[in-house]
Amino acid sequence: ALAIAAALPVAAQADMTLSGSVTTEYTNSGVIDTDAALSLSASEVLANGMTATATFDVLGGEDQGSATLAGDFGTLTAGEIDADGAFQMGDVGGAVGNTEDDDEGDTTVSGVHLTTTQAGLSIAAQVNASTGPAGGTAVETRSTQMGVTYGFNGITLGYSYASADANSGLDGSTASTTDTITAGVTENMTAFGVSYTMGDISLTAGKDSVDTDTDYNVTYSAAMDALTVKAQYNNDGDIQIDLGYALSDSLTLSSEIDTGKTTTMVAAYTSGDMTATVSKTDDGTTDASVALDFGNADLTLARNGGDKDTSVTYKVAF
């Protein structure tokens, strides 16, 4: 962290990149929802060959920035980091699900994260600080994590450890008064895993210290001219088959079939800057949308068959 701080004055002299977007959605119920995002970033190659990078989300609330220093030693990041990034790196068997926010997906915390790879051995370690989450009010518990992987001859072995929950809630369930966290990584959790790929077939298997079962997943993927097939089977007996077929350069059909004969069908047509899709979802309803790509701006007209809601969305990005 001190090395990153020392590098920041140099990075501040580099060219600054400004990016962001404004999205406005209007629904047939008369509701208008506007979201804005604005980020600043800068990167500089230092005299010693290392690269210093700084990013900051202006409209993201508190603790939405990070500073990174990369070199032969690996990559060191301080600031906003993935709440369970080090643990997930070593969980190659997929035994533990991500710790996620019910509204925003993967959770982030304030902390320090280090990754390095030497002679086929990859190591990730991080410390989650004892501060509140970005924009939240709860106080998260200070914790440490690590993940280790080693690959050879198409086989990857992995191990992970976490000293405390990877979420931000005092009770292990909430990050603020409104957001609910899905617990993935928990206190004193370990995980072992292995993955193997042979041609079109891949196999993953993993076990954590909480569950008694061993999780495994077998996947077959193949492309035959215009047809693509992906089939998966796991230890719960769930089967999922994804099919895709290109009738032409403009028209494609896809389908997902799950255990219990749940089926989703999607047809997509592209012509120039326009993309139209029609999908039959697993609940039997039909969704449709037409999107126009104007470069940095996008206009989308969508119909949700489930709640019979129609919306117009306009997004400008820079």
mmCIF file of C-alpha atoms in Angstrom:
data_model
loop_
_atom_site.group_PDB
_atom_site.id
_atom_site.type_symbol
_atom_site.label_atom_id
_atom_site.label_comp_id
_atom_site.label_asym_id
_atom_site.label_seq_id
_atom_site.Cartn_x
_atom_site.Cartn_y
_atom_site.Cartn_z
ATOM 1 C CA ALA A 1 0.000 0.000 0.000
ATOM 2 C CA LEU A 2 2.866 2.398 0.804
ATOM 3 C CA ALA A 3 4.516 1.590 -2.520
ATOM 4 C CA ILE A 4 1.290 2.415 -4.343
ATOM 5 C CA ALA A 5 0.930 5.671 -2.434
ATOM 6 C CA ALA A 6 4.487 6.624 -3.356
ATOM 7 C CA ALA A 7 3.712 5.982 -7.025
ATOM 8 C CA LEU A 8 0.546 8.079 -7.099
ATOM 9 C CA PRO A 9 2.223 11.496 -7.657
ATOM 10 C CA VAL A 10 3.815 10.086 -10.806
ATOM 11 C CA ALA A 11 0.524 8.538 -11.976
ATOM 12 C CA ALA A 12 -1.233 11.844 -11.377
ATOM 13 C CA GLN A 13 0.960 13.444 -14.058
ATOM 14 C CA ALA A 14 -0.150 10.889 -16.655
ATOM 15 C CA ASP A 15 -3.022 11.445 -19.059
ATOM 16 C CA MET A 16 -6.354 11.128 -17.288
ATOM 17 C CA THR A 17 -9.152 9.080 -18.871
ATOM 18 C CA LEU A 18 -12.702 10.196 -18.185
ATOM 19 C CA SER A 19 -15.528 7.740 -18.854
ATOM 20 C CA GLY A 20 -19.124 7.326 -17.864
ATOM 21 C CA SER A 21 -22.723 7.030 -18.987
ATOM 22 C CA VAL A 22 -26.206 8.380 -18.426
ATOM 23 C CA THR A 23 -29.154 5.983 -18.825
ATOM 24 C CA THR A 24 -32.800 7.046 -18.782
ATOM 25 C CA GLU A 25 -35.674 4.552 -18.850
ATOM 26 C CA TYR A 26 -39.339 5.411 -19.317
ATOM 27 C CA THR A 27 -42.051 2.787 -18.763
ATOM 28 C CA ASN A 28 -45.688 2.699 -19.780
ATOM 29 C CA SER A 29 -46.609 3.095 -16.108
ATOM 30 C CA GLY A 30 -45.223 6.625 -16.245
ATOM 31 C CA VAL A 31 -42.048 5.926 -14.229
ATOM 32 C CA ILE A 32 -38.784 7.568 -15.319
ATOM 33 C CA ASP A 33 -35.544 6.118 -13.929
ATOM 34 C CA THR A 34 -32.196 7.842 -14.573
ATOM 35 C CA ASP A 35 -28.806 6.381 -13.612
ATOM 36 C CA ALA A 36 -25.437 8.083 -14.055
ATOM 37 C CA ALA A 37 -21.872 6.782 -13.785
ATOM 38 C CA LEU A 38 -18.596 8.710 -13.971
ATOM 39 C CA SER A 39 -15.093 7.294 -13.596
ATOM 40 C CA LEU A 40 -11.560 8.708 -13.703
ATOM 41 C CA SER A 41 -8.491 6.583 -14.393
ATOM 42 C CA ALA A 42 -4.797 7.105 -15.072
ATOM 43 C CA SER A 43 -1.889 4.760 -15.731
ATOM 44 C CA GLU A 44 1.850 5.404 -15.869
ATOM 45 C CA VAL A 45 4.899 3.205 -16.540
ATOM 46 C CA LEU A 46 7.435 4.076 -13.846
ATOM 47 C CA ALA A 47 11.194 4.409 -14.287
ATOM 48 C CA ASN A 48 11.741 1.027 -12.609
ATOM 49 C CA GLY A 49 9.503 -0.708 -15.183
ATOM 50 C CA MET A 50 6.509 -1.147 -12.895
ATOM 51 C CA THR A 51 3.094 0.241 -13.814
ATOM 52 C CA ALA A 52 1.043 2.402 -11.445
ATOM 53 C CA THR A 53 -2.702 2.762 -12.049
ATOM 54 C CA ALA A 54 -5.343 4.757 -10.217
ATOM 55 C CA THR A 55 -9.130 4.625 -10.722
ATOM 56 C CA PHE A 56 -11.957 6.472 -9.024
ATOM 57 C CA ASP A 57 -15.733 6.264 -9.455
ATOM 58 C CA VAL A 58 -16.890 9.847 -8.992
ATOM 59 C CA LEU A 59 -20.602 9.062 -8.681
ATOM 60 C CA GLY A 60 -20.217 5.778 -6.814
ATOM 61 C CA GLY A 61 -20.225 7.132 -3.263
ATOM 62 C CA GLU A 62 -17.451 6.615 -0.723
ATOM 63 C CA ASP A 63 -14.509 4.210 -1.083
ATOM 64 C CA GLN A 64 -15.105 3.711 -4.812
ATOM 65 C CA GLY A 65 -11.480 4.120 -5.912
ATOM 66 C CA SER A 66 -8.456 1.858 -6.154
ATOM 67 C CA ALA A 67 -4.718 2.131 -6.805
ATOM 68 C CA THR A 68 -2.691 -0.632 -8.455
ATOM 69 C CA LEU A 69 1.025 -1.335 -8.800
ATOM 70 C CA ALA A 70 2.099 -4.061 -11.245
ATOM 71 C CA GLY A 71 5.528 -5.494 -11.943
ATOM 72 C CA ASP A 72 7.546 -8.708 -12.064
ATOM 73 C CA PHE A 73 6.455 -9.430 -8.500
ATOM 74 C CA GLY A 74 2.768 -9.521 -9.507
ATOM 75 C CA THR A 75 -0.084 -7.044 -9.026
ATOM 76 C CA LEU A 76 -0.898 -5.167 -5.817
ATOM 77 C CA THR A 77 -4.256 -3.369 -5.505
ATOM 78 C CA ALA A 78 -5.396 -1.187 -2.606
ATOM 79 C CA GLY A 79 -8.833 0.386 -2.206
ATOM 80 C CA GLU A 80 -12.048 -1.108 -3.540
ATOM 81 C CA ILE A 81 -11.595 -4.845 -4.240
ATOM 82 C CA ASP A 82 -13.748 -7.928 -4.814
ATOM 83 C CA ALA A 83 -14.948 -9.155 -1.402
ATOM 84 C CA ASP A 84 -13.940 -12.775 -2.084
ATOM 85 C CA GLY A 85 -11.499 -12.406 -4.997
ATOM 86 C CA ALA A 86 -8.554 -14.276 -3.457
ATOM 87 C CA PHE A 87 -10.733 -17.160 -2.256
ATOM 88 C CA GLN A 88 -12.500 -17.572 -5.606
ATOM 89 C CA MET A 89 -9.195 -17.681 -7.466
ATOM 90 C CA GLY A 90 -8.263 -20.898 -5.661
ATOM 91 C CA ASP A 91 -11.740 -22.457 -5.799
ATOM 92 C CA VAL A 92 -11.171 -24.031 -9.227
ATOM 93 C CA GLY A 93 -13.738 -26.745 -8.482
ATOM 94 C CA GLY A 94 -16.542 -24.237 -7.977
ATOM 95 C CA ALA A 95 -17.474 -25.574 -4.541
ATOM 96 C CA VAL A 96 -18.347 -22.135 -3.091
ATOM 97 C CA GLY A 97 -20.634 -19.623 -4.750
ATOM 98 C CA ASN A 98 -19.754 -15.940 -5.004
ATOM 99 C CA THR A 99 -20.701 -13.635 -2.163
ATOM 100 C CA GLU A 100 -23.229 -11.399 -3.901
ATOM 101 C CA ASP A 101 -25.444 -8.394 -3.313
ATOM 102 C CA ASP A 102 -29.061 -9.094 -4.260
ATOM 103 C CA ASP A 103 -29.206 -5.883 -6.315
ATOM 104 C CA GLU A 104 -25.687 -5.321 -7.641
ATOM 105 C CA GLY A 105 -24.073 -8.743 -7.983
ATOM 106 C CA ASP A 106 -20.541 -9.277 -6.673
ATOM 107 C CA THR A 107 -19.818 -7.393 -3.449
ATOM 108 C CA THR A 108 -16.836 -5.088 -3.034
ATOM 109 C CA VAL A 109 -14.990 -4.028 0.114
ATOM 110 C CA SER A 110 -12.100 -1.791 1.096
ATOM 111 C CA GLY A 111 -8.886 -3.783 1.308
ATOM 112 C CA VAL A 112 -5.576 -4.853 -0.202
ATOM 113 C CA HIS A 113 -5.194 -7.635 -2.794
ATOM 114 C CA LEU A 114 -1.997 -9.240 -4.138
ATOM 115 C CA THR A 115 -1.611 -11.753 -6.974
ATOM 116 C CA THR A 116 1.582 -13.353 -8.240
ATOM 117 C CA THR A 117 2.544 -16.269 -10.493
ATOM 118 C CA GLN A 118 5.848 -18.117 -10.424
ATOM 119 C CA ALA A 119 6.733 -21.345 -12.273
ATOM 120 C CA GLY A 120 3.104 -22.391 -12.783
ATOM 121 C CA LEU A 121 2.124 -21.629 -9.176
ATOM 122 C CA SER A 122 -0.373 -18.775 -8.783
ATOM 123 C CA ILE A 123 -1.067 -17.174 -5.406
ATOM 124 C CA ALA A 124 -3.683 -14.586 -4.426
ATOM 125 C CA ALA A 125 -3.909 -13.038 -0.961
ATOM 126 C CA GLN A 126 -6.010 -10.211 0.405
ATOM 127 C CA VAL A 127 -7.027 -8.407 3.563
ATOM 128 C CA ASN A 128 -10.567 -7.042 3.865
ATOM 129 C CA ALA A 129 -10.514 -3.945 6.065
ATOM 130 C CA SER A 130 -12.793 -3.413 9.072
ATOM 131 C CA THR A 131 -14.757 -0.588 7.465
ATOM 132 C CA GLY A 132 -18.265 -0.238 6.070
ATOM 133 C CA PRO A 133 -19.058 -1.165 2.469
ATOM 134 C CA ALA A 134 -19.295 1.479 -0.208
ATOM 135 C CA GLY A 135 -22.434 3.454 0.510
ATOM 136 C CA GLY A 136 -23.449 1.085 3.331
ATOM 137 C CA THR A 137 -23.809 1.548 7.070
ATOM 138 C CA ALA A 138 -22.750 -1.826 8.469
ATOM 139 C CA VAL A 139 -19.238 -2.494 9.759
ATOM 140 C CA GLU A 140 -17.542 -5.451 8.132
ATOM 141 C CA THR A 141 -15.209 -7.762 9.996
ATOM 142 C CA ARG A 142 -11.512 -7.608 9.179
ATOM 143 C CA SER A 143 -10.558 -10.817 7.400
ATOM 144 C CA THR A 144 -7.793 -12.468 5.421
ATOM 145 C CA GLN A 145 -8.065 -14.728 2.394
ATOM 146 C CA MET A 146 -5.776 -16.736 0.179
ATOM 147 C CA GLY A 147 -6.048 -18.849 -2.945
ATOM 148 C CA VAL A 148 -3.422 -21.075 -4.553
ATOM 149 C CA THR A 149 -3.532 -22.855 -7.936
ATOM 150 C CA TYR A 150 -1.059 -25.047 -9.806
ATOM 151 C CA GLY A 151 -1.484 -26.223 -13.391
ATOM 152 C CA PHE A 152 0.159 -29.032 -15.364
ATOM 153 C CA ASN A 153 -0.815 -31.164 -18.399
ATOM 154 C CA GLY A 154 -4.325 -29.744 -18.600
ATOM 155 C CA ILE A 155 -4.960 -30.274 -14.864
ATOM 156 C CA THR A 156 -5.394 -27.396 -12.404
ATOM 157 C CA LEU A 157 -5.337 -27.935 -8.640
ATOM 158 C CA GLY A 158 -6.589 -25.296 -6.219
ATOM 159 C CA TYR A 159 -6.863 -24.488 -2.519
ATOM 160 C CA SER A 160 -8.595 -21.582 -0.752
ATOM 161 C CA TYR A 161 -8.921 -20.279 2.813
ATOM 162 C CA ALA A 162 -10.849 -17.400 4.448
ATOM 163 C CA SER A 163 -10.605 -16.370 8.103
ATOM 164 C CA ALA A 164 -14.007 -14.622 8.205
ATOM 165 C CA ASP A 165 -17.138 -13.973 6.170
ATOM 166 C CA ALA A 166 -16.506 -12.183 2.883
ATOM 167 C CA ASN A 167 -19.578 -9.959 3.261
ATOM 168 C CA SER A 168 -20.069 -6.670 5.047
ATOM 169 C CA GLY A 169 -22.778 -7.436 7.569
ATOM 170 C CA LEU A 170 -22.441 -7.690 11.322
ATOM 171 C CA ASP A 171 -24.824 -10.649 11.299
ATOM 172 C CA GLY A 172 -23.358 -12.185 8.155
ATOM 173 C CA SER A 173 -26.393 -11.394 6.044
ATOM 174 C CA THR A 174 -26.714 -7.686 5.302
ATOM 175 C CA ALA A 175 -24.397 -5.020 3.958
ATOM 176 C CA SER A 176 -26.746 -2.118 4.675
ATOM 177 C CA THR A 177 -30.303 -1.473 5.747
ATOM 178 C CA THR A 178 -31.657 -2.349 2.323
ATOM 179 C CA ASP A 179 -29.291 -4.750 0.563
ATOM 180 C CA THR A 180 -29.215 -8.468 1.296
ATOM 181 C CA ILE A 181 -25.988 -10.421 0.867
ATOM 182 C CA THR A 182 -25.999 -14.011 -0.349
ATOM 183 C CA ALA A 183 -23.394 -15.713 1.791
ATOM 184 C CA GLY A 184 -20.708 -17.510 -0.169
ATOM 185 C CA VAL A 185 -17.399 -17.400 1.680
ATOM 186 C CA THR A 186 -17.885 -17.857 5.438
ATOM 187 C CA GLU A 187 -15.722 -17.901 8.565
ATOM 188 C CA ASN A 188 -12.761 -20.327 8.642
ATOM 189 C CA MET A 189 -13.824 -21.836 5.318
ATOM 190 C CA THR A 190 -11.482 -23.906 3.162
ATOM 191 C CA ALA A 191 -11.971 -25.381 -0.290
ATOM 192 C CA PHE A 192 -10.109 -27.884 -2.438
ATOM 193 C CA GLY A 193 -10.701 -28.307 -6.161
ATOM 194 C CA VAL A 194 -9.476 -29.719 -9.448
ATOM 195 C CA SER A 195 -10.294 -28.998 -13.077
ATOM 196 C CA TYR A 196 -9.338 -30.946 -16.188
ATOM 197 C CA THR A 197 -9.874 -30.221 -19.863
ATOM 198 C CA MET A 198 -9.550 -32.772 -22.640
ATOM 199 C CA GLY A 199 -10.687 -31.638 -26.058
ATOM 200 C CA ASP A 200 -14.394 -30.746 -25.956
ATOM 201 C CA ILE A 201 -14.884 -32.141 -22.445
ATOM 202 C CA SER A 202 -14.066 -30.355 -19.182
ATOM 203 C CA LEU A 203 -14.466 -31.627 -15.639
ATOM 204 C CA THR A 204 -14.426 -29.708 -12.355
ATOM 205 C CA ALA A 205 -14.712 -31.117 -8.845
ATOM 206 C CA GLY A 206 -14.485 -29.364 -5.507
ATOM 207 C CA LYS A 207 -15.261 -29.687 -1.814
ATOM 208 C CA ASP A 208 -15.471 -27.057 0.914
ATOM 209 C CA SER A 209 -15.257 -27.408 4.680
ATOM 210 C CA VAL A 210 -18.946 -26.576 5.218
ATOM 211 C CA ASP A 211 -20.771 -29.031 2.932
ATOM 212 C CA THR A 212 -20.467 -32.805 3.172
ATOM 213 C CA ASP A 213 -21.040 -33.309 -0.558
ATOM 214 C CA THR A 214 -18.434 -33.003 -3.284
ATOM 215 C CA ASP A 215 -19.509 -30.733 -6.111
ATOM 216 C CA TYR A 216 -18.666 -31.724 -9.665
ATOM 217 C CA ASN A 217 -19.632 -30.568 -13.127
ATOM 218 C CA VAL A 218 -19.065 -32.185 -16.522
ATOM 219 C CA THR A 219 -19.303 -29.966 -19.602
ATOM 220 C CA TYR A 220 -19.259 -30.864 -23.285
ATOM 221 C CA SER A 221 -18.906 -28.056 -25.842
ATOM 222 C CA ALA A 222 -18.740 -28.415 -29.612
ATOM 223 C CA ALA A 223 -19.230 -26.334 -32.749
ATOM 224 C CA MET A 224 -20.372 -28.010 -35.962
ATOM 225 C CA ASP A 225 -20.619 -25.501 -38.787
ATOM 226 C CA ALA A 226 -23.596 -23.266 -37.891
ATOM 227 C CA LEU A 227 -24.591 -25.369 -34.852
ATOM 228 C CA THR A 228 -23.117 -24.950 -31.361
ATOM 229 C CA VAL A 229 -23.838 -27.340 -28.501
ATOM 230 C CA LYS A 230 -23.032 -27.089 -24.812
ATOM 231 C CA ALA A 231 -24.214 -29.763 -22.379
ATOM 232 C CA GLN A 232 -23.653 -29.769 -18.605
ATOM 233 C CA TYR A 233 -24.290 -32.291 -15.833
ATOM 234 C CA ASN A 234 -23.590 -31.809 -12.103
ATOM 235 C CA ASN A 235 -23.696 -33.739 -8.833
ATOM 236 C CA ASP A 236 -27.284 -32.648 -8.144
ATOM 237 C CA GLY A 237 -28.426 -34.486 -11.260
ATOM 238 C CA ASP A 238 -29.171 -31.224 -13.083
ATOM 239 C CA ILE A 239 -28.816 -31.291 -16.846
ATOM 240 C CA GLN A 240 -28.603 -28.191 -19.013
ATOM 241 C CA ILE A 241 -28.286 -28.154 -22.797
ATOM 242 C CA ASP A 242 -27.608 -24.941 -24.708
ATOM 243 C CA LEU A 243 -28.131 -24.993 -28.469
ATOM 244 C CA GLY A 244 -27.359 -22.264 -30.983
ATOM 245 C CA TYR A 245 -27.951 -22.241 -34.729
ATOM 246 C CA ALA A 246 -27.109 -19.497 -37.235
ATOM 247 C CA LEU A 247 -29.622 -19.545 -40.063
ATOM 248 C CA SER A 248 -27.682 -16.717 -41.703
ATOM 249 C CA ASP A 249 -25.267 -13.928 -40.810
ATOM 250 C CA SER A 250 -28.273 -11.937 -39.584
ATOM 251 C CA LEU A 251 -30.606 -14.492 -37.990
ATOM 252 C CA THR A 252 -29.719 -16.787 -35.094
ATOM 253 C CA LEU A 253 -31.748 -19.168 -32.951
ATOM 254 C CA SER A 254 -30.824 -20.375 -29.488
ATOM 255 C CA SER A 255 -32.408 -22.571 -26.856
ATOM 256 C CA GLU A 256 -31.709 -23.612 -23.283
ATOM 257 C CA ILE A 257 -33.168 -26.865 -21.941
ATOM 258 C CA ASP A 258 -32.938 -27.605 -18.219
ATOM 259 C CA THR A 259 -33.879 -30.477 -15.952
ATOM 260 C CA GLY A 260 -37.659 -30.678 -15.702
ATOM 261 C CA LYS A 261 -38.036 -29.843 -19.399
ATOM 262 C CA THR A 262 -37.775 -26.105 -18.730
ATOM 263 C CA THR A 263 -37.032 -24.523 -22.085
ATOM 264 C CA THR A 264 -36.084 -21.036 -23.232
ATOM 265 C CA MET A 265 -36.144 -20.069 -26.914
ATOM 266 C CA VAL A 266 -34.553 -16.919 -28.361
ATOM 267 C CA ALA A 267 -34.531 -15.578 -31.923
ATOM 268 C CA ALA A 268 -32.259 -12.646 -32.773
ATOM 269 C CA TYR A 269 -32.094 -10.661 -36.010
ATOM 270 C CA THR A 270 -29.407 -8.092 -36.805
ATOM 271 C CA SER A 271 -29.452 -5.635 -39.682
ATOM 272 C CA GLY A 272 -26.920 -2.842 -39.654
ATOM 273 C CA ASP A 273 -27.266 -0.929 -36.376
ATOM 274 C CA MET A 274 -30.514 -2.653 -35.393
ATOM 275 C CA THR A 275 -30.916 -5.828 -33.340
ATOM 276 C CA ALA A 276 -34.331 -7.370 -32.699
ATOM 277 C CA THR A 277 -34.911 -10.270 -30.292
ATOM 278 C CA VAL A 278 -37.903 -12.352 -29.323
ATOM 279 C CA SER A 279 -37.656 -14.843 -26.471
ATOM 280 C CA LYS A 280 -39.967 -17.378 -24.858
ATOM 281 C CA THR A 281 -38.947 -17.602 -21.213
ATOM 282 C CA ASP A 282 -39.202 -20.616 -18.917
ATOM 283 C CA ASP A 283 -42.365 -19.219 -17.283
ATOM 284 C CA GLY A 284 -44.193 -19.354 -20.607
ATOM 285 C CA THR A 285 -44.204 -15.610 -21.266
ATOM 286 C CA THR A 286 -42.723 -13.881 -24.310
ATOM 287 C CA ASP A 287 -40.297 -10.945 -24.225
ATOM 288 C CA ALA A 288 -39.341 -8.773 -27.199
ATOM 289 C CA SER A 289 -36.938 -5.904 -27.810
ATOM 290 C CA VAL A 290 -35.554 -3.725 -30.595
ATOM 291 C CA ALA A 291 -32.209 -1.994 -30.029
ATOM 292 C CA LEU A 292 -30.533 0.676 -32.157
ATOM 293 C CA ASP A 293 -26.781 1.212 -31.855
ATOM 294 C CA PHE A 294 -25.723 4.809 -32.595
ATOM 295 C CA GLY A 295 -22.115 4.405 -31.536
ATOM 296 C CA ASN A 296 -21.832 6.064 -28.124
ATOM 297 C CA ALA A 297 -25.615 6.099 -27.763
ATOM 298 C CA ASP A 298 -28.116 3.239 -27.620
ATOM 299 C CA LEU A 299 -31.903 3.302 -27.874
ATOM 300 C CA THR A 300 -33.908 0.242 -26.806
ATOM 301 C CA LEU A 301 -37.626 -0.504 -26.936
ATOM 302 C CA ALA A 302 -38.506 -3.546 -24.828
ATOM 303 C CA ARG A 303 -41.621 -5.495 -23.852
ATOM 304 C CA ASN A 304 -41.595 -7.704 -20.752
ATOM 305 C CA GLY A 305 -44.228 -10.407 -21.179
ATOM 306 C CA GLY A 306 -44.224 -11.338 -17.490
ATOM 307 C CA ASP A 307 -45.431 -8.048 -16.048
ATOM 308 C CA LYS A 308 -46.681 -6.732 -19.405
ATOM 309 C CA ASP A 309 -44.429 -3.708 -19.018
ATOM 310 C CA THR A 310 -43.126 -1.715 -22.003
ATOM 311 C CA SER A 311 -40.079 0.510 -21.639
ATOM 312 C CA VAL A 312 -37.930 2.850 -23.708
ATOM 313 C CA THR A 313 -34.303 3.161 -22.643
ATOM 314 C CA TYR A 314 -31.784 5.698 -23.921
ATOM 315 C CA LYS A 315 -28.120 5.414 -22.902
ATOM 316 C CA VAL A 316 -25.241 7.747 -23.748
ATOM 317 C CA ALA A 317 -21.708 6.612 -22.907
ATOM 318 C CA PHE A 318 -18.384 8.397 -23.229
#
